[in-house]
Amino acid sequence: MGEQSVITGEREGAIPYTTKDLSRELSERRGVDTITVLPQKDFKIVVDGQEYEFTGPATVLINQD
């Protein structure tokens, strides 16, 4: 996939990538950290002092550039 733009959905010409495919591609890029949360596990993300609570399963991609 490289640096090309990706359009998903059901529009004509859309590229049929799944969320899993896109997550895998993004997680392999420099500057992106990945955290995987198992099913039924609670986790919290804090952004600028604001807390967000979720329950897995989840893959969290963090862009650090």
Tab-separated table of N, CA, C and O in Angstrom:
chain	number	residue	atom	x	y	z
A	1	MET	N	0.822	-1.191	0.000
A	1	MET	CA	0.000	0.000	0.000
A	1	MET	C	0.868	1.258	0.000
A	1	MET	O	0.536	2.221	-0.655
A	2	GLY	N	1.956	1.290	0.742
A	2	GLY	CA	2.880	2.414	0.709
A	2	GLY	C	2.246	3.728	1.095
A	2	GLY	O	1.494	3.817	2.039
A	3	GLU	N	2.546	4.775	0.329
A	3	GLU	CA	2.077	6.117	0.660
A	3	GLU	C	0.836	6.538	-0.115
A	3	GLU	O	0.448	7.682	-0.071
A	4	GLN	N	0.205	5.621	-0.858
A	4	GLN	CA	-0.963	5.994	-1.647
A	4	GLN	C	-2.154	6.308	-0.754
A	4	GLN	O	-2.241	5.871	0.375
A	5	SER	N	-3.066	7.099	-1.261
A	5	SER	CA	-4.292	7.397	-0.541
A	5	SER	C	-5.199	6.180	-0.584
A	5	SER	O	-5.235	5.457	-1.568
A	6	VAL	N	-5.946	5.971	0.486
A	6	VAL	CA	-6.854	4.836	0.557
A	6	VAL	C	-8.265	5.356	0.774
A	6	VAL	O	-8.516	6.156	1.656
A	7	ILE	N	-9.187	4.911	-0.078
A	7	ILE	CA	-10.601	5.261	0.063
A	7	ILE	C	-11.332	3.955	0.331
A	7	ILE	O	-11.190	2.990	-0.408
A	8	THR	N	-12.099	3.915	1.414
A	8	THR	CA	-12.846	2.702	1.718
A	8	THR	C	-14.339	2.985	1.632
A	8	THR	O	-14.766	4.118	1.667
A	9	GLY	N	-15.113	1.938	1.545
A	9	GLY	CA	-16.560	2.086	1.479
A	9	GLY	C	-17.112	1.370	0.266
A	9	GLY	O	-16.448	0.542	-0.331
A	10	GLU	N	-18.325	1.721	-0.105
A	10	GLU	CA	-18.978	1.034	-1.202
A	10	GLU	C	-19.054	1.892	-2.462
A	10	GLU	O	-19.736	1.530	-3.404
A	11	ARG	N	-18.342	3.001	-2.478
A	11	ARG	CA	-18.359	3.851	-3.664
A	11	ARG	C	-17.596	3.198	-4.802
A	11	ARG	O	-16.712	2.384	-4.594
A	12	GLU	N	-17.941	3.589	-6.019
A	12	GLU	CA	-17.222	3.070	-7.194
A	12	GLU	C	-15.746	3.425	-7.082
A	12	GLU	O	-15.384	4.547	-6.746
A	13	GLY	N	-14.880	2.446	-7.315
A	13	GLY	CA	-13.446	2.680	-7.238
A	13	GLY	C	-12.879	2.568	-5.835
A	13	GLY	O	-11.700	2.787	-5.623
A	14	ALA	N	-13.724	2.235	-4.865
A	14	ALA	CA	-13.253	2.108	-3.489
A	14	ALA	C	-12.338	0.896	-3.359
A	14	ALA	O	-12.500	-0.098	-4.057
A	15	ILE	N	-11.366	1.001	-2.476
A	15	ILE	CA	-10.432	-0.095	-2.225
A	15	ILE	C	-10.993	-0.916	-1.066
A	15	ILE	O	-11.256	-0.378	0.014
A	16	PRO	N	-11.189	-2.216	-1.245
A	16	PRO	CA	-11.869	-3.033	-0.243
A	16	PRO	C	-10.978	-3.505	0.917
A	16	PRO	O	-10.881	-4.687	1.186
A	17	TYR	N	-10.323	-2.563	1.612
A	17	TYR	CA	-9.517	-2.937	2.766
A	17	TYR	C	-10.392	-2.992	4.010
A	17	TYR	O	-11.294	-2.175	4.188
A	18	THR	N	-10.089	-3.937	4.893
A	18	THR	CA	-10.813	-4.007	6.158
A	18	THR	C	-10.099	-3.128	7.183
A	18	THR	O	-8.955	-2.694	6.972
A	19	THR	N	-10.759	-2.880	8.300
A	19	THR	CA	-10.140	-2.137	9.388
A	19	THR	C	-8.876	-2.845	9.852
A	19	THR	O	-7.857	-2.202	10.141
A	20	LYS	N	-8.908	-4.172	9.877
A	20	LYS	CA	-7.732	-4.950	10.282
A	20	LYS	C	-6.571	-4.717	9.313
A	20	LYS	O	-5.428	-4.539	9.736
A	21	ASP	N	-6.863	-4.698	8.006
A	21	ASP	CA	-5.826	-4.437	7.009
A	21	ASP	C	-5.204	-3.057	7.209
A	21	ASP	O	-3.988	-2.885	7.188
A	22	LEU	N	-6.042	-2.058	7.384
A	22	LEU	CA	-5.554	-0.689	7.564
A	22	LEU	C	-4.764	-0.545	8.855
A	22	LEU	O	-3.727	0.122	8.889
A	23	SER	N	-5.240	-1.181	9.932
A	23	SER	CA	-4.520	-1.132	11.212
A	23	SER	C	-3.143	-1.766	11.079
A	23	SER	O	-2.150	-1.235	11.592
A	24	ARG	N	-3.068	-2.900	10.387
A	24	ARG	CA	-1.780	-3.576	10.186
A	24	ARG	C	-0.828	-2.665	9.414
A	24	ARG	O	0.338	-2.513	9.768
A	25	GLU	N	-1.324	-2.064	8.337
A	25	GLU	CA	-0.493	-1.163	7.533
A	25	GLU	C	0.021	0.011	8.366
A	25	GLU	O	1.203	0.337	8.347
A	26	LEU	N	-0.870	0.652	9.104
A	26	LEU	CA	-0.471	1.803	9.910
A	26	LEU	C	0.506	1.419	11.018
A	26	LEU	O	1.444	2.158	11.315
A	27	SER	N	0.298	0.262	11.640
A	27	SER	CA	1.152	-0.149	12.756
A	27	SER	C	2.589	-0.413	12.323
A	27	SER	O	3.500	-0.373	13.148
A	28	GLU	N	2.812	-0.646	11.038
A	28	GLU	CA	4.158	-0.906	10.536
A	28	GLU	C	4.912	0.372	10.173
A	28	GLU	O	6.092	0.332	9.854
A	29	ARG	N	4.259	1.508	10.267
A	29	ARG	CA	4.906	2.770	9.894
A	29	ARG	C	5.758	3.320	11.035
A	29	ARG	O	5.445	3.136	12.207
A	30	ARG	N	6.822	4.019	10.655
A	30	ARG	CA	7.699	4.644	11.637
A	30	ARG	C	6.930	5.720	12.405
A	30	ARG	O	6.133	6.455	11.830
A	31	GLY	N	7.139	5.784	13.702
A	31	GLY	CA	6.479	6.791	14.530
A	31	GLY	C	5.120	6.379	15.060
A	31	GLY	O	4.458	7.154	15.737
A	32	VAL	N	4.680	5.154	14.761
A	32	VAL	CA	3.384	4.665	15.237
A	32	VAL	C	3.611	3.521	16.213
A	32	VAL	O	4.283	2.548	15.896
A	33	ASP	N	3.101	3.673	17.434
A	33	ASP	CA	3.137	2.598	18.421
A	33	ASP	C	1.771	1.938	18.454
A	33	ASP	O	0.747	2.588	18.237
A	34	THR	N	1.757	0.645	18.760
A	34	THR	CA	0.515	-0.121	18.780
A	34	THR	C	0.338	-0.801	20.125
A	34	THR	O	1.273	-1.388	20.655
A	35	ILE	N	-0.869	-0.703	20.665
A	35	ILE	CA	-1.241	-1.392	21.903
A	35	ILE	C	-2.453	-2.243	21.578
A	35	ILE	O	-3.432	-1.748	21.019
A	36	THR	N	-2.395	-3.534	21.927
A	36	THR	CA	-3.520	-4.432	21.699
A	36	THR	C	-4.137	-4.799	23.037
A	36	THR	O	-3.424	-5.164	23.968
A	37	VAL	N	-5.455	-4.675	23.131
A	37	VAL	CA	-6.186	-4.970	24.367
A	37	VAL	C	-7.042	-6.215	24.137
A	37	VAL	O	-7.769	-6.299	23.150
A	38	LEU	N	-6.945	-7.155	25.046
A	38	LEU	CA	-7.701	-8.404	24.950
A	38	LEU	C	-9.187	-8.187	25.214
A	38	LEU	O	-9.576	-7.202	25.862
A	39	PRO	N	-10.035	-9.107	24.758
A	39	PRO	CA	-11.480	-8.998	25.011
A	39	PRO	C	-11.785	-8.941	26.512
A	39	PRO	O	-11.116	-9.586	27.316
A	40	GLN	N	-12.768	-8.153	26.849
A	40	GLN	CA	-13.279	-7.997	28.211
A	40	GLN	C	-12.293	-7.351	29.171
A	40	GLN	O	-12.491	-7.370	30.375
A	41	LYS	N	-11.211	-6.747	28.674
A	41	LYS	CA	-10.251	-6.032	29.511
A	41	LYS	C	-10.530	-4.542	29.410
A	41	LYS	O	-10.665	-3.986	28.322
A	42	ASP	N	-10.627	-3.892	30.552
A	42	ASP	CA	-10.851	-2.449	30.583
A	42	ASP	C	-9.524	-1.728	30.379
A	42	ASP	O	-8.467	-2.203	30.799
A	43	PHE	N	-9.586	-0.576	29.706
A	43	PHE	CA	-8.397	0.255	29.568
A	43	PHE	C	-8.807	1.715	29.494
A	43	PHE	O	-9.953	2.044	29.238
A	44	LYS	N	-7.845	2.578	29.777
A	44	LYS	CA	-8.103	4.007	29.824
A	44	LYS	C	-7.062	4.711	28.967
A	44	LYS	O	-5.877	4.367	28.997
A	45	ILE	N	-7.501	5.705	28.213
A	45	ILE	CA	-6.608	6.547	27.432
A	45	ILE	C	-6.760	7.970	27.967
A	45	ILE	O	-7.867	8.451	28.151
A	46	VAL	N	-5.638	8.614	28.223
A	46	VAL	CA	-5.643	9.996	28.713
A	46	VAL	C	-5.024	10.875	27.634
A	46	VAL	O	-3.883	10.655	27.218
A	47	VAL	N	-5.797	11.855	27.156
A	47	VAL	CA	-5.344	12.783	26.126
A	47	VAL	C	-5.568	14.198	26.643
A	47	VAL	O	-6.697	14.578	26.950
A	48	ASP	N	-4.490	14.952	26.762
A	48	ASP	CA	-4.569	16.330	27.256
A	48	ASP	C	-5.349	16.416	28.561
A	48	ASP	O	-6.172	17.305	28.760
A	49	GLY	N	-5.122	15.458	29.451
A	49	GLY	CA	-5.772	15.465	30.761
A	49	GLY	C	-7.193	14.914	30.768
A	49	GLY	O	-7.786	14.753	31.828
A	50	GLN	N	-7.762	14.619	29.617
A	50	GLN	CA	-9.113	14.070	29.525
A	50	GLN	C	-9.025	12.548	29.466
A	50	GLN	O	-8.302	12.007	28.639
A	51	GLU	N	-9.762	11.845	30.335
A	51	GLU	CA	-9.723	10.387	30.386
A	51	GLU	C	-10.871	9.775	29.587
A	51	GLU	O	-12.000	10.251	29.645
A	52	TYR	N	-10.549	8.726	28.842
A	52	TYR	CA	-11.530	7.975	28.070
A	52	TYR	C	-11.384	6.511	28.450
A	52	TYR	O	-10.288	5.964	28.385
A	53	GLU	N	-12.483	5.868	28.872
A	53	GLU	CA	-12.443	4.467	29.291
A	53	GLU	C	-13.164	3.591	28.269
A	53	GLU	O	-14.225	3.954	27.763
A	54	PHE	N	-12.555	2.429	27.974
A	54	PHE	CA	-13.086	1.495	26.987
A	54	PHE	C	-12.927	0.080	27.505
A	54	PHE	O	-12.198	-0.170	28.453
A	55	THR	N	-13.576	-0.864	26.830
A	55	THR	CA	-13.406	-2.288	27.094
A	55	THR	C	-12.994	-2.958	25.790
A	55	THR	O	-13.573	-2.688	24.738
A	56	GLY	N	-11.972	-3.840	25.876
A	56	GLY	CA	-11.460	-4.541	24.697
A	56	GLY	C	-12.466	-5.531	24.161
A	56	GLY	O	-13.493	-5.778	24.768
A	57	PRO	N	-12.233	-6.082	23.002
A	57	PRO	CA	-10.962	-6.058	22.288
A	57	PRO	C	-10.763	-4.749	21.545
A	57	PRO	O	-11.715	-4.114	21.113
A	58	ALA	N	-9.485	-4.369	21.429
A	58	ALA	CA	-9.169	-3.125	20.713
A	58	ALA	C	-7.710	-3.139	20.282
A	58	ALA	O	-6.878	-3.789	20.904
A	59	THR	N	-7.456	-2.412	19.221
A	59	THR	CA	-6.089	-2.104	18.823
A	59	THR	C	-6.006	-0.592	18.798
A	59	THR	O	-6.791	0.076	18.104
A	60	VAL	N	-5.071	-0.038	19.555
A	60	VAL	CA	-4.911	1.395	19.648
A	60	VAL	C	-3.615	1.753	18.933
A	60	VAL	O	-2.552	1.245	19.265
A	61	LEU	N	-3.714	2.645	17.946
A	61	LEU	CA	-2.546	3.112	17.205
A	61	LEU	C	-2.235	4.528	17.653
A	61	LEU	O	-3.113	5.386	17.660
A	62	ILE	N	-0.981	4.772	18.026
A	62	ILE	CA	-0.579	6.076	18.528
A	62	ILE	C	0.467	6.664	17.590
A	62	ILE	O	1.565	6.109	17.460
A	63	ASN	N	0.128	7.759	16.933
A	63	ASN	CA	1.048	8.437	16.014
A	63	ASN	C	1.862	9.438	16.823
A	63	ASN	O	1.297	10.343	17.420
A	64	GLN	N	3.181	9.292	16.816
A	64	GLN	CA	4.022	10.135	17.659
A	64	GLN	C	4.859	11.145	16.887
A	64	GLN	O	5.869	11.597	17.388
A	65	ASP	N	4.459	11.493	15.665
A	65	ASP	CA	5.253	12.520	14.978
A	65	ASP	C	4.539	13.836	14.944
A	65	ASP	O	3.630	14.115	15.565
